[in-house]
PDB file of C-alpha atoms in Angstrom:
ATOM      1  CA  UNK A   1       0.000   0.000   0.000  1.00 75.00           C
ATOM      2  CA  UNK A   2       1.036   3.639  -0.128  1.00 89.00           C
ATOM      3  CA  UNK A   3       3.483   4.951   2.431  1.00 91.00           C
ATOM      4  CA  UNK A   4       3.519   8.521   3.716  1.00 92.00           C
ATOM      5  CA  UNK A   5       6.835   8.982   1.893  1.00 92.00           C
ATOM      6  CA  UNK A   6       5.347   7.856  -1.422  1.00 93.00           C
ATOM      7  CA  UNK A   7       2.369  10.179  -0.991  1.00 95.00           C
ATOM      8  CA  UNK A   8       4.735  13.069  -0.295  1.00 95.00           C
ATOM      9  CA  UNK A   9       6.772  12.246  -3.411  1.00 93.00           C
ATOM     10  CA  UNK A  10       3.646  11.985  -5.545  1.00 95.00           C
ATOM     11  CA  UNK A  11       2.086  15.244  -4.383  1.00 96.00           C
ATOM     12  CA  UNK A  12       4.929  17.374  -2.935  1.00 95.00           C
ATOM     13  CA  UNK A  13       3.094  20.709  -3.176  1.00 95.00           C
ATOM     14  CA  UNK A  14      -0.079  19.569  -1.411  1.00 96.00           C
ATOM     15  CA  UNK A  15      -0.997  21.273   1.857  1.00 97.00           C
ATOM     16  CA  UNK A  16       0.166  19.480   4.991  1.00 97.00           C
ATOM     17  CA  UNK A  17      -3.388  18.807   6.164  1.00 97.00           C
ATOM     18  CA  UNK A  18      -4.247  17.109   2.881  1.00 97.00           C
ATOM     19  CA  UNK A  19      -1.117  14.952   2.976  1.00 97.00           C
ATOM     20  CA  UNK A  20      -1.738  13.951   6.586  1.00 97.00           C
ATOM     21  CA  UNK A  21      -5.386  13.021   5.961  1.00 97.00           C
ATOM     22  CA  UNK A  22      -4.500  11.164   2.773  1.00 97.00           C
ATOM     23  CA  UNK A  23      -1.843   9.122   4.560  1.00 96.00           C
ATOM     24  CA  UNK A  24      -4.105   8.221   7.477  1.00 96.00           C
ATOM     25  CA  UNK A  25      -7.117   7.299   5.339  1.00 97.00           C
ATOM     26  CA  UNK A  26      -5.618   5.759   2.210  1.00 96.00           C
ATOM     27  CA  UNK A  27      -5.106   2.211   3.456  1.00 95.00           C
ATOM     28  CA  UNK A  28      -8.716   1.655   4.539  1.00 96.00           C
ATOM     29  CA  UNK A  29     -10.344   3.561   1.679  1.00 97.00           C
ATOM     30  CA  UNK A  30      -8.248   2.085  -1.132  1.00 96.00           C
ATOM     31  CA  UNK A  31      -8.888  -1.421   0.203  1.00 95.00           C
ATOM     32  CA  UNK A  32     -12.567  -0.767   0.780  1.00 96.00           C
ATOM     33  CA  UNK A  33     -13.142   0.568  -2.727  1.00 97.00           C
ATOM     34  CA  UNK A  34     -11.039  -2.125  -4.400  1.00 96.00           C
ATOM     35  CA  UNK A  35      -8.243   0.006  -5.827  1.00 96.00           C
ATOM     36  CA  UNK A  36      -5.573  -1.869  -3.877  1.00 92.00           C
ATOM     37  CA  UNK A  37      -6.550  -5.255  -5.325  1.00 93.00           C
ATOM     38  CA  UNK A  38      -4.752  -4.610  -8.609  1.00 91.00           C
ATOM     39  CA  UNK A  39      -1.768  -2.293  -9.170  1.00 90.00           C
ATOM     40  CA  UNK A  40      -3.239  -0.895 -12.377  1.00 92.00           C
ATOM     41  CA  UNK A  41      -6.348   0.332 -10.557  1.00 95.00           C
ATOM     42  CA  UNK A  42      -4.324   2.202  -7.974  1.00 96.00           C
ATOM     43  CA  UNK A  43      -1.951   3.624 -10.579  1.00 94.00           C
ATOM     44  CA  UNK A  44      -4.766   4.932 -12.769  1.00 96.00           C
ATOM     45  CA  UNK A  45      -6.616   6.361  -9.763  1.00 98.00           C
ATOM     46  CA  UNK A  46      -3.600   8.231  -8.405  1.00 97.00           C
ATOM     47  CA  UNK A  47      -2.685   9.554 -11.858  1.00 97.00           C
ATOM     48  CA  UNK A  48      -6.181  10.833 -12.612  1.00 97.00           C
ATOM     49  CA  UNK A  49      -6.341  12.555  -9.225  1.00 97.00           C
ATOM     50  CA  UNK A  50      -2.923  14.070  -9.809  1.00 96.00           C
ATOM     51  CA  UNK A  51      -4.086  15.686 -13.030  1.00 96.00           C
ATOM     52  CA  UNK A  52      -7.552  16.745 -11.868  1.00 96.00           C
ATOM     53  CA  UNK A  53      -6.289  18.403  -8.683  1.00 96.00           C
ATOM     54  CA  UNK A  54      -2.843  19.514  -9.897  1.00 95.00           C
ATOM     55  CA  UNK A  55      -1.229  17.295  -7.300  1.00 96.00           C
ATOM     56  CA  UNK A  56      -3.869  17.840  -4.582  1.00 96.00           C
ATOM     57  CA  UNK A  57      -3.318  21.616  -4.746  1.00 95.00           C
ATOM     58  CA  UNK A  58      -6.344  22.658  -6.806  1.00 95.00           C
ATOM     59  CA  UNK A  59      -9.362  21.411  -4.863  1.00 96.00           C
ATOM     60  CA  UNK A  60     -11.897  24.088  -5.783  1.00 94.00           C
ATOM     61  CA  UNK A  61     -12.676  25.600  -9.177  1.00 91.00           C
ATOM     62  CA  UNK A  62     -12.332  29.374  -8.830  1.00 86.00           C
ATOM     63  CA  UNK A  63     -13.433  30.213 -12.387  1.00 93.00           C
ATOM     64  CA  UNK A  64     -11.546  33.514 -12.384  1.00 93.00           C
ATOM     65  CA  UNK A  65     -10.258  33.928 -15.933  1.00 94.00           C
ATOM     66  CA  UNK A  66      -9.273  36.654 -18.354  1.00 95.00           C
ATOM     67  CA  UNK A  67     -11.649  37.176 -21.264  1.00 95.00           C
ATOM     68  CA  UNK A  68      -9.089  35.798 -23.712  1.00 95.00           C
ATOM     69  CA  UNK A  69      -8.766  32.636 -21.659  1.00 94.00           C
ATOM     70  CA  UNK A  70     -12.533  32.147 -21.596  1.00 94.00           C
ATOM     71  CA  UNK A  71     -12.541  31.917 -25.395  1.00 93.00           C
ATOM     72  CA  UNK A  72     -10.014  29.094 -25.204  1.00 92.00           C
ATOM     73  CA  UNK A  73     -11.844  27.126 -22.511  1.00 90.00           C
ATOM     74  CA  UNK A  74     -15.401  27.592 -23.803  1.00 91.00           C
ATOM     75  CA  UNK A  75     -15.120  28.434 -27.513  1.00 92.00           C
ATOM     76  CA  UNK A  76     -18.754  27.458 -28.102  1.00 91.00           C
ATOM     77  CA  UNK A  77     -19.961  29.763 -25.337  1.00 92.00           C
ATOM     78  CA  UNK A  78     -17.989  32.867 -26.273  1.00 94.00           C
ATOM     79  CA  UNK A  79     -17.564  34.024 -29.847  1.00 93.00           C
ATOM     80  CA  UNK A  80     -15.431  37.083 -29.068  1.00 94.00           C
ATOM     81  CA  UNK A  81     -13.563  38.882 -26.319  1.00 95.00           C
ATOM     82  CA  UNK A  82     -16.477  41.304 -26.120  1.00 96.00           C
ATOM     83  CA  UNK A  83     -18.854  38.399 -25.417  1.00 94.00           C
ATOM     84  CA  UNK A  84     -16.581  37.084 -22.715  1.00 95.00           C
ATOM     85  CA  UNK A  85     -15.765  40.421 -21.060  1.00 96.00           C
ATOM     86  CA  UNK A  86     -18.804  40.504 -18.685  1.00 96.00           C
ATOM     87  CA  UNK A  87     -17.736  37.144 -17.233  1.00 95.00           C
ATOM     88  CA  UNK A  88     -14.015  37.856 -16.952  1.00 96.00           C
ATOM     89  CA  UNK A  89     -12.794  37.766 -13.347  1.00 96.00           C
ATOM     90  CA  UNK A  90     -16.400  37.210 -12.248  1.00 96.00           C
ATOM     91  CA  UNK A  91     -16.444  33.580 -11.026  1.00 95.00           C
ATOM     92  CA  UNK A  92     -20.039  33.397  -9.769  1.00 95.00           C
ATOM     93  CA  UNK A  93     -21.513  34.973 -12.881  1.00 96.00           C
ATOM     94  CA  UNK A  94     -19.421  32.678 -15.068  1.00 96.00           C
ATOM     95  CA  UNK A  95     -20.439  29.592 -13.077  1.00 95.00           C
ATOM     96  CA  UNK A  96     -24.103  30.394 -13.540  1.00 95.00           C
ATOM     97  CA  UNK A  97     -23.574  30.971 -17.256  1.00 95.00           C
ATOM     98  CA  UNK A  98     -21.666  27.755 -17.995  1.00 93.00           C
ATOM     99  CA  UNK A  99     -23.196  25.428 -15.370  1.00 94.00           C
ATOM    100  CA  UNK A 100     -26.480  26.974 -14.272  1.00 94.00           C
ATOM    101  CA  UNK A 101     -29.768  25.471 -15.429  1.00 92.00           C
ATOM    102  CA  UNK A 102     -28.121  22.456 -17.011  1.00 94.00           C
ATOM    103  CA  UNK A 103     -30.300  19.366 -16.778  1.00 92.00           C
ATOM    104  CA  UNK A 104     -27.371  17.047 -17.444  1.00 92.00           C
ATOM    105  CA  UNK A 105     -25.772  18.344 -14.235  1.00 94.00           C
ATOM    106  CA  UNK A 106     -29.027  18.504 -12.281  1.00 95.00           C
ATOM    107  CA  UNK A 107     -28.544  22.221 -11.650  1.00 96.00           C
ATOM    108  CA  UNK A 108     -32.140  23.403 -11.335  1.00 92.00           C
ATOM    109  CA  UNK A 109     -32.090  26.240  -8.791  1.00 95.00           C
ATOM    110  CA  UNK A 110     -30.601  29.735  -9.078  1.00 94.00           C
ATOM    111  CA  UNK A 111     -27.068  29.616  -7.746  1.00 94.00           C
ATOM    112  CA  UNK A 112     -26.553  25.896  -8.429  1.00 95.00           C
ATOM    113  CA  UNK A 113     -23.895  26.591 -11.035  1.00 95.00           C
ATOM    114  CA  UNK A 114     -21.658  28.207  -8.439  1.00 96.00           C
ATOM    115  CA  UNK A 115     -22.707  26.043  -5.490  1.00 96.00           C
ATOM    116  CA  UNK A 116     -21.929  22.804  -7.327  1.00 97.00           C
ATOM    117  CA  UNK A 117     -18.860  23.926  -9.277  1.00 96.00           C
ATOM    118  CA  UNK A 118     -15.839  21.649  -9.591  1.00 95.00           C
ATOM    119  CA  UNK A 119     -14.392  20.557  -6.267  1.00 97.00           C
ATOM    120  CA  UNK A 120     -12.193  17.898  -4.741  1.00 97.00           C
ATOM    121  CA  UNK A 121      -9.407  15.668  -5.951  1.00 98.00           C
ATOM    122  CA  UNK A 122     -11.489  14.532  -8.927  1.00 96.00           C
ATOM    123  CA  UNK A 123     -13.388  17.817  -9.528  1.00 95.00           C
ATOM    124  CA  UNK A 124     -17.003  16.831  -8.911  1.00 96.00           C
ATOM    125  CA  UNK A 125     -19.359  19.123 -10.844  1.00 96.00           C
ATOM    126  CA  UNK A 126     -23.153  19.456 -10.731  1.00 96.00           C
ATOM    127  CA  UNK A 127     -25.908  18.758  -8.217  1.00 97.00           C
ATOM    128  CA  UNK A 128     -26.547  15.218  -9.508  1.00 97.00           C
ATOM    129  CA  UNK A 129     -22.913  14.230  -9.119  1.00 97.00           C
ATOM    130  CA  UNK A 130     -22.710  15.695  -5.618  1.00 98.00           C
ATOM    131  CA  UNK A 131     -25.881  13.883  -4.570  1.00 97.00           C
ATOM    132  CA  UNK A 132     -25.067  10.475  -6.037  1.00 98.00           C
ATOM    133  CA  UNK A 133     -21.430  10.415  -5.006  1.00 98.00           C
ATOM    134  CA  UNK A 134     -22.432  11.644  -1.563  1.00 98.00           C
ATOM    135  CA  UNK A 135     -24.880   8.767  -1.205  1.00 97.00           C
ATOM    136  CA  UNK A 136     -22.073   6.268  -1.885  1.00 97.00           C
ATOM    137  CA  UNK A 137     -19.728   8.008   0.561  1.00 97.00           C
ATOM    138  CA  UNK A 138     -22.420   8.426   3.219  1.00 97.00           C
ATOM    139  CA  UNK A 139     -22.132  12.222   3.085  1.00 97.00           C
ATOM    140  CA  UNK A 140     -24.837  14.818   2.416  1.00 97.00           C
ATOM    141  CA  UNK A 141     -22.911  16.698  -0.239  1.00 98.00           C
ATOM    142  CA  UNK A 142     -25.986  18.494  -1.537  1.00 96.00           C
ATOM    143  CA  UNK A 143     -26.398  20.284   1.780  1.00 97.00           C
ATOM    144  CA  UNK A 144     -22.678  20.580   2.468  1.00 97.00           C
ATOM    145  CA  UNK A 145     -20.890  20.751  -0.902  1.00 97.00           C
ATOM    146  CA  UNK A 146     -17.788  22.214   0.732  1.00 97.00           C
ATOM    147  CA  UNK A 147     -17.026  18.783   2.225  1.00 98.00           C
ATOM    148  CA  UNK A 148     -15.909  17.602  -1.216  1.00 98.00           C
ATOM    149  CA  UNK A 149     -12.744  19.713  -0.959  1.00 97.00           C
ATOM    150  CA  UNK A 150     -12.050  19.304   2.755  1.00 97.00           C
ATOM    151  CA  UNK A 151      -8.965  17.301   3.805  1.00 97.00           C
ATOM    152  CA  UNK A 152     -11.097  15.048   6.012  1.00 97.00           C
ATOM    153  CA  UNK A 153     -13.361  13.922   3.170  1.00 98.00           C
ATOM    154  CA  UNK A 154     -11.658  14.633  -0.192  1.00 98.00           C
ATOM    155  CA  UNK A 155     -10.090  11.186  -0.623  1.00 98.00           C
ATOM    156  CA  UNK A 156     -13.285   9.385   0.393  1.00 98.00           C
ATOM    157  CA  UNK A 157     -15.280  11.456  -2.092  1.00 98.00           C
ATOM    158  CA  UNK A 158     -12.781  10.691  -4.877  1.00 98.00           C
ATOM    159  CA  UNK A 159     -13.030   6.967  -4.101  1.00 98.00           C
ATOM    160  CA  UNK A 160     -16.833   7.160  -4.102  1.00 98.00           C
ATOM    161  CA  UNK A 161     -16.729   8.917  -7.486  1.00 98.00           C
ATOM    162  CA  UNK A 162     -14.511   6.094  -8.798  1.00 98.00           C
ATOM    163  CA  UNK A 163     -17.078   3.575  -7.575  1.00 98.00           C
ATOM    164  CA  UNK A 164     -19.990   5.577  -9.029  1.00 98.00           C
ATOM    165  CA  UNK A 165     -18.368   5.593 -12.461  1.00 97.00           C
ATOM    166  CA  UNK A 166     -17.476   1.882 -12.321  1.00 98.00           C
ATOM    167  CA  UNK A 167     -13.868   2.717 -13.028  1.00 98.00           C
ATOM    168  CA  UNK A 168     -12.170  -0.320 -11.521  1.00 97.00           C
ATOM    169  CA  UNK A 169     -13.563  -2.503 -14.294  1.00 97.00           C
ATOM    170  CA  UNK A 170     -12.367  -0.026 -16.915  1.00 97.00           C
ATOM    171  CA  UNK A 171      -8.922   0.017 -15.308  1.00 95.00           C
ATOM    172  CA  UNK A 172      -8.770  -3.762 -15.558  1.00 94.00           C
ATOM    173  CA  UNK A 173      -8.887  -3.477 -19.362  1.00 93.00           C
ATOM    174  CA  UNK A 174      -5.646  -1.442 -19.255  1.00 90.00           C
ATOM    175  CA  UNK A 175      -7.231   1.332 -21.360  1.00 94.00           C
ATOM    176  CA  UNK A 176      -6.092   4.560 -19.717  1.00 94.00           C
ATOM    177  CA  UNK A 177      -7.778   6.673 -22.377  1.00 96.00           C
ATOM    178  CA  UNK A 178     -11.130   5.003 -21.672  1.00 97.00           C
ATOM    179  CA  UNK A 179     -10.674   5.773 -17.974  1.00 97.00           C
ATOM    180  CA  UNK A 180      -9.931   9.397 -18.871  1.00 97.00           C
ATOM    181  CA  UNK A 181     -13.104   9.637 -20.961  1.00 97.00           C
ATOM    182  CA  UNK A 182     -15.203   8.346 -18.092  1.00 96.00           C
ATOM    183  CA  UNK A 183     -13.574  10.721 -15.615  1.00 96.00           C
ATOM    184  CA  UNK A 184     -13.693  13.899 -17.704  1.00 93.00           C
ATOM    185  CA  UNK A 185     -16.162  13.223 -20.503  1.00 90.00           C
ATOM    186  CA  UNK A 186     -13.409  13.418 -23.113  1.00 91.00           C
ATOM    187  CA  UNK A 187      -9.630  13.248 -23.438  1.00 92.00           C
ATOM    188  CA  UNK A 188      -8.878  16.711 -22.085  1.00 88.00           C
ATOM    189  CA  UNK A 189      -5.363  16.843 -20.641  1.00 91.00           C
ATOM    190  CA  UNK A 190      -4.502  13.311 -21.757  1.00 93.00           C
ATOM    191  CA  UNK A 191      -0.808  14.082 -22.196  1.00 91.00           C
ATOM    192  CA  UNK A 192      -0.545  15.437 -18.664  1.00 94.00           C
ATOM    193  CA  UNK A 193      -2.546  12.504 -17.306  1.00 94.00           C
ATOM    194  CA  UNK A 194      -0.098  10.099 -18.950  1.00 91.00           C
ATOM    195  CA  UNK A 195       2.797  12.041 -17.440  1.00 89.00           C
ATOM    196  CA  UNK A 196       1.152  11.624 -14.047  1.00 92.00           C
ATOM    197  CA  UNK A 197       0.781   7.904 -14.693  1.00 91.00           C
ATOM    198  CA  UNK A 198       4.493   7.656 -15.459  1.00 86.00           C
ATOM    199  CA  UNK A 199       5.288   9.526 -12.233  1.00 89.00           C
ATOM    200  CA  UNK A 200       3.001   7.261 -10.199  1.00 91.00           C
ATOM    201  CA  UNK A 201       4.666   4.147 -11.580  1.00 87.00           C
ATOM    202  CA  UNK A 202       8.135   5.512 -10.850  1.00 85.00           C
ATOM    203  CA  UNK A 203       7.255   6.482  -7.289  1.00 88.00           C
ATOM    204  CA  UNK A 204       5.592   3.156  -6.588  1.00 86.00           C
ATOM    205  CA  UNK A 205       8.302   1.061  -8.208  1.00 79.00           C
ATOM    206  CA  UNK A 206      10.309  -0.983  -5.724  1.00 70.00           C
ATOM    207  CA  UNK A 207      13.843  -1.683  -7.003  1.00 67.00           C
ATOM    208  CA  UNK A 208      14.921  -5.303  -6.506  1.00 64.00           C
ATOM    209  CA  UNK A 209      17.333  -6.051  -3.717  1.00 67.00           C
ATOM    210  CA  UNK A 210      21.009  -5.971  -4.812  1.00 70.00           C
ATOM    211  CA  UNK A 211      21.201  -9.764  -4.784  1.00 65.00           C
ATOM    212  CA  UNK A 212      18.134  -9.944  -7.072  1.00 66.00           C
ATOM    213  CA  UNK A 213      19.450  -7.515  -9.680  1.00 74.00           C
ATOM    214  CA  UNK A 214      19.927  -9.230 -13.068  1.00 82.00           C
ATOM    215  CA  UNK A 215      23.393  -9.496 -14.562  1.00 85.00           C
ATOM    216  CA  UNK A 216      24.423  -6.104 -16.014  1.00 82.00           C
ATOM    217  CA  UNK A 217      24.564  -7.447 -19.563  1.00 88.00           C
ATOM    218  CA  UNK A 218      21.015  -8.825 -19.378  1.00 91.00           C
ATOM    219  CA  UNK A 219      19.715  -5.653 -17.740  1.00 90.00           C
ATOM    220  CA  UNK A 220      21.230  -3.507 -20.493  1.00 92.00           C
ATOM    221  CA  UNK A 221      19.747  -5.781 -23.182  1.00 93.00           C
ATOM    222  CA  UNK A 222      16.301  -5.427 -21.613  1.00 93.00           C
ATOM    223  CA  UNK A 223      16.645  -1.662 -21.326  1.00 93.00           C
ATOM    224  CA  UNK A 224      17.745  -1.320 -24.964  1.00 93.00           C
ATOM    225  CA  UNK A 225      14.905  -3.551 -26.140  1.00 94.00           C
ATOM    226  CA  UNK A 226      12.452  -1.348 -24.267  1.00 94.00           C
ATOM    227  CA  UNK A 227      14.008   1.815 -25.700  1.00 93.00           C
ATOM    228  CA  UNK A 228      13.636   0.375 -29.204  1.00 94.00           C
ATOM    229  CA  UNK A 229       9.916  -0.067 -28.554  1.00 93.00           C
ATOM    230  CA  UNK A 230       9.463   3.543 -27.478  1.00 92.00           C
ATOM    231  CA  UNK A 231       9.808   3.154 -23.708  1.00 90.00           C
ATOM    232  CA  UNK A 232      12.254   6.021 -23.455  1.00 86.00           C
ATOM    233  CA  UNK A 233      11.327   6.898 -19.871  1.00 81.00           C
ATOM    234  CA  UNK A 234      13.982   4.464 -18.655  1.00 84.00           C
ATOM    235  CA  UNK A 235      16.707   6.983 -19.497  1.00 82.00           C
ATOM    236  CA  UNK A 236      20.146   5.527 -20.173  1.00 86.00           C
ATOM    237  CA  UNK A 237      20.595   1.797 -20.689  1.00 88.00           C
ATOM    238  CA  UNK A 238      23.039   1.564 -17.773  1.00 89.00           C
ATOM    239  CA  UNK A 239      22.236  -1.876 -16.380  1.00 88.00           C
ATOM    240  CA  UNK A 240      20.665  -0.439 -13.209  1.00 85.00           C
ATOM    241  CA  UNK A 241      17.082  -1.646 -12.792  1.00 85.00           C
ATOM    242  CA  UNK A 242      15.778   1.325 -10.811  1.00 83.00           C
ATOM    243  CA  UNK A 243      12.407   3.097 -10.626  1.00 81.00           C
ATOM    244  CA  UNK A 244      12.429   4.372 -14.213  1.00 84.00           C
ATOM    245  CA  UNK A 245      13.257   0.962 -15.682  1.00 88.00           C
ATOM    246  CA  UNK A 246      10.692  -0.714 -13.442  1.00 86.00           C
ATOM    247  CA  UNK A 247       8.034   1.772 -14.551  1.00 83.00           C
ATOM    248  CA  UNK A 248       8.816   0.988 -18.207  1.00 87.00           C
ATOM    249  CA  UNK A 249       8.794  -2.768 -17.567  1.00 89.00           C
ATOM    250  CA  UNK A 250       5.465  -2.462 -15.765  1.00 84.00           C
ATOM    251  CA  UNK A 251       3.943  -0.505 -18.637  1.00 83.00           C
ATOM    252  CA  UNK A 252       5.278  -2.965 -21.223  1.00 89.00           C
ATOM    253  CA  UNK A 253       3.999  -5.984 -19.304  1.00 87.00           C
ATOM    254  CA  UNK A 254       0.541  -4.419 -19.042  1.00 80.00           C
ATOM    255  CA  UNK A 255       0.505  -3.614 -22.760  1.00 85.00           C
ATOM    256  CA  UNK A 256       1.497  -7.197 -23.588  1.00 88.00           C
ATOM    257  CA  UNK A 257      -0.968  -8.775 -21.176  1.00 85.00           C
ATOM    258  CA  UNK A 258       1.816 -10.278 -19.067  1.00 83.00           C
ATOM    259  CA  UNK A 259       1.330 -10.931 -15.350  1.00 79.00           C
ATOM    260  CA  UNK A 260       2.925  -8.661 -12.775  1.00 71.00           C
ATOM    261  CA  UNK A 261       6.648  -9.085 -12.360  1.00 78.00           C
ATOM    262  CA  UNK A 262      10.005  -7.738 -13.470  1.00 84.00           C
ATOM    263  CA  UNK A 263      12.634  -9.512 -15.591  1.00 89.00           C
ATOM    264  CA  UNK A 264      11.546 -13.090 -16.122  1.00 89.00           C
ATOM    265  CA  UNK A 265      11.245 -15.547 -19.027  1.00 90.00           C
ATOM    266  CA  UNK A 266       7.907 -14.109 -20.136  1.00 91.00           C
ATOM    267  CA  UNK A 267       9.323 -10.593 -20.363  1.00 92.00           C
ATOM    268  CA  UNK A 268      12.470 -11.755 -22.156  1.00 93.00           C
ATOM    269  CA  UNK A 269      10.414 -13.734 -24.683  1.00 93.00           C
ATOM    270  CA  UNK A 270       8.129 -10.777 -25.343  1.00 94.00           C
ATOM    271  CA  UNK A 271      11.121  -8.509 -25.886  1.00 93.00           C
ATOM    272  CA  UNK A 272      13.043 -11.085 -27.910  1.00 93.00           C
ATOM    273  CA  UNK A 273      15.989 -10.977 -25.487  1.00 91.00           C
ATOM    274  CA  UNK A 274      18.086 -14.055 -24.769  1.00 86.00           C
ATOM    275  CA  UNK A 275      18.967 -14.809 -21.155  1.00 76.00           C
TER     276      UNK A 275
END
């Protein structure tokens, strides 16, 4: 499971209260919601949270943007800078314009757009989402939407969202893009999400004990074979099977449908490397 040190390395800019709550709650919540049963579930979950919350630092959507930025974010809503100007640096007015009155979000009352704006580690948005995720978590998020972003409840809410969306089963297919679509409704920020996934795998990788390290020649051959297949995150082929190499091996094994492990006969066969 995750250690406090790993959590700190994953999200180094998060506030101390968020890191402390995450560390104290993660074991029970990740087991209870099934993420800890398979490494790929936990990796995808941590990566998606990393992107959505900018490393647990962005837990509430402020919606304060320049007019020019509004055109980039909502090009269908704003045709010109003049159209966007009344909403620039006016978060509540903008929230009502882009989220208010939307049936797909369940926002039916005046003020719902702002009240149920994006919050938490996974950026819950809309009255329906708050209500249904809250029911899974055992929290009345409709009446207390601010709980979504609080250190005491943010991880539980993110886990409940994962359950609500049925994401463990999607993770089991190994399709990170499909997980992204279910989380965000599209592939927004996919490159950054993949970068987070690479970081998660590196932080969680446990280097083998010195006595279990493969012979340098074999390790280099594996690293070069991975490089040739586009797994450049390993860095130099130096014969040291450290976190970067382990992350690449893990990703390759998943892509090939191989069971969990490091350098074994199945990996060597898949890479075409002789022992």
